[in-house]
Structures are given as structure tokens and as C-alpha cells.
């Protein structure tokens, strides 16, 4: 369970390995900001339809990284509406393909 009080200026991240033999077309990270509010960022295709695209419930964060290597996916907390909020959990979604997940967290500069 990922739980954090997200400070201003924070960046949320996770490490992911996209399977080079069967990469997904989309990767989505989801955070529960409490009170039933969901905050999402996605990379790649816009195939998963959770939330409203273009807002904090489904923010486009860029192209998919190159498969076959560990990469850090990161998104500013402000882009998904989580600055100053408490995160009470995190979810991971793929559209097709396979991936492995590793450490999650936040950084501040």
C-alpha cells in the first residue's frame, strides 16, 4: 500500500519493465486521493477509459518507454491534482501486453 502526504512540488513515480516480447500499448498509474477521488496518469495509447481525459482523472504523461529495460515513470503531483493531498493507495493498469512493477514513491526538488 502506498500512503503519502504529498507536498507541493512533488513528483510521483514508479519503476516499470515493459516486456519486449509482448509490450502493452498503454500503461496507467492510479492514485486514490481519498473521498472517492481518483487521479490517473497514462503513457502510450488512450485505450483505458477510466476518468475524463485531459484532467486529473486521466492525464496524458507521454509516450511509452522503450520495452526491454527498467524505466522510471514520473508525473508531477500537480498534473494529477495531488499536491497537498493524502494518497491512500495506488493502482497499476495495462492495455494488453505484460509488465513488471518495482518501487513507487515521490520525490521533491
Tab-separated table of C-alpha atoms in Angstrom:
chain	number	residue	atom	x	y	z
A	1	UNK	CA	0.000	0.000	0.000
A	2	UNK	CA	1.329	3.395	-0.996
A	3	UNK	CA	0.353	6.095	1.500
A	4	UNK	CA	1.790	9.579	1.447
A	5	UNK	CA	1.030	13.184	2.314
A	6	UNK	CA	2.070	14.750	-0.990
A	7	UNK	CA	3.946	18.050	-0.601
A	8	UNK	CA	3.925	20.915	-3.097
A	9	UNK	CA	6.367	20.398	-5.926
A	10	UNK	CA	6.403	16.602	-5.565
A	11	UNK	CA	6.789	14.164	-8.440
A	12	UNK	CA	5.146	10.740	-8.172
A	13	UNK	CA	6.951	7.778	-9.715
A	14	UNK	CA	7.211	4.043	-10.216
A	15	UNK	CA	9.686	1.769	-11.948
A	16	UNK	CA	8.360	-0.487	-14.703
A	17	UNK	CA	9.770	-3.100	-17.068
A	18	UNK	CA	7.788	-3.499	-20.295
A	19	UNK	CA	8.080	-6.962	-21.803
A	20	UNK	CA	9.869	-6.637	-25.159
A	21	UNK	CA	8.179	-9.798	-26.500
A	22	UNK	CA	4.689	-8.546	-25.615
A	23	UNK	CA	4.671	-4.846	-24.693
A	24	UNK	CA	1.439	-3.122	-23.657
A	25	UNK	CA	0.076	-0.274	-25.764
A	26	UNK	CA	-0.772	1.747	-22.646
A	27	UNK	CA	0.433	1.961	-19.039
A	28	UNK	CA	-1.674	3.747	-16.415
A	29	UNK	CA	-0.860	4.684	-12.825
A	30	UNK	CA	-3.738	5.433	-10.467
A	31	UNK	CA	-3.778	7.048	-7.025
A	32	UNK	CA	-6.619	7.262	-4.517
A	33	UNK	CA	-6.714	10.770	-3.121
A	34	UNK	CA	-9.433	9.979	-0.581
A	35	UNK	CA	-13.148	10.748	-0.619
A	36	UNK	CA	-13.611	8.573	-3.697
A	37	UNK	CA	-11.406	10.822	-5.819
A	38	UNK	CA	-9.200	9.103	-8.368
A	39	UNK	CA	-6.142	10.562	-10.009
A	40	UNK	CA	-4.517	8.931	-13.039
A	41	UNK	CA	-1.636	9.360	-15.469
A	42	UNK	CA	-1.080	7.304	-18.588
A	43	UNK	CA	1.645	6.700	-21.140
A	44	UNK	CA	1.055	5.454	-24.670
A	45	UNK	CA	-2.323	4.875	-26.317
A	46	UNK	CA	-5.509	6.308	-24.848
A	47	UNK	CA	-7.336	2.959	-24.624
A	48	UNK	CA	-8.192	2.698	-20.916
A	49	UNK	CA	-11.229	4.875	-20.363
A	50	UNK	CA	-11.111	5.428	-16.605
A	51	UNK	CA	-11.734	9.075	-15.726
A	52	UNK	CA	-12.021	12.090	-18.008
A	53	UNK	CA	-9.174	12.534	-20.476
A	54	UNK	CA	-7.319	15.811	-20.174
A	55	UNK	CA	-7.964	16.280	-16.460
A	56	UNK	CA	-6.597	14.965	-13.169
A	57	UNK	CA	-8.603	11.765	-13.518
A	58	UNK	CA	-6.780	10.833	-16.765
A	59	UNK	CA	-3.664	12.876	-17.526
A	60	UNK	CA	-1.550	12.035	-20.610
A	61	UNK	CA	2.076	11.843	-19.421
A	62	UNK	CA	3.819	10.909	-22.688
A	63	UNK	CA	4.845	8.106	-24.991
A	64	UNK	CA	5.545	4.601	-23.737
A	65	UNK	CA	9.168	3.979	-22.844
A	66	UNK	CA	11.260	1.520	-24.841
A	67	UNK	CA	10.436	-2.081	-23.855
A	68	UNK	CA	13.062	-4.456	-22.530
A	69	UNK	CA	14.582	-2.235	-19.830
A	70	UNK	CA	13.692	-0.855	-16.416
A	71	UNK	CA	12.464	2.749	-16.639
A	72	UNK	CA	11.159	5.273	-14.167
A	73	UNK	CA	7.724	6.661	-14.985
A	74	UNK	CA	7.214	10.014	-13.277
A	75	UNK	CA	4.494	12.658	-13.233
A	76	UNK	CA	4.238	15.941	-11.311
A	77	UNK	CA	1.727	15.602	-8.468
A	78	UNK	CA	0.150	18.859	-9.656
A	79	UNK	CA	-0.692	17.262	-13.042
A	80	UNK	CA	-2.907	14.697	-11.324
A	81	UNK	CA	-4.304	17.016	-8.640
A	82	UNK	CA	-2.458	15.512	-5.665
A	83	UNK	CA	-0.377	18.368	-4.260
A	84	UNK	CA	-1.260	18.811	-0.594
A	85	UNK	CA	-3.441	15.701	-0.534
A	86	UNK	CA	-3.070	12.348	1.189
A	87	UNK	CA	-2.706	9.379	-1.130
A	88	UNK	CA	-4.347	6.247	0.269
A	89	UNK	CA	-3.348	3.694	-2.348
A	90	UNK	CA	-2.042	3.147	-5.820
A	91	UNK	CA	-3.091	1.013	-8.778
A	92	UNK	CA	-1.399	-0.151	-11.964
A	93	UNK	CA	-3.128	-0.894	-15.270
A	94	UNK	CA	-2.017	-2.090	-18.692
A	95	UNK	CA	-3.773	-2.256	-22.006
A	96	UNK	CA	-2.552	-5.525	-23.490
A	97	UNK	CA	0.928	-6.894	-23.060
A	98	UNK	CA	2.966	-7.634	-19.962
A	99	UNK	CA	4.954	-5.547	-17.496
A	100	UNK	CA	6.701	-5.893	-14.145
A	101	UNK	CA	6.489	-3.226	-11.454
A	102	UNK	CA	9.003	-2.189	-8.809
A	103	UNK	CA	9.469	0.686	-6.322
A	104	UNK	CA	6.955	3.533	-6.097
A	105	UNK	CA	7.216	6.828	-4.284
A	106	UNK	CA	7.578	10.566	-4.521
A	107	UNK	CA	10.446	12.974	-4.891
A	108	UNK	CA	10.731	16.703	-4.253
A	109	UNK	CA	13.320	19.107	-5.542
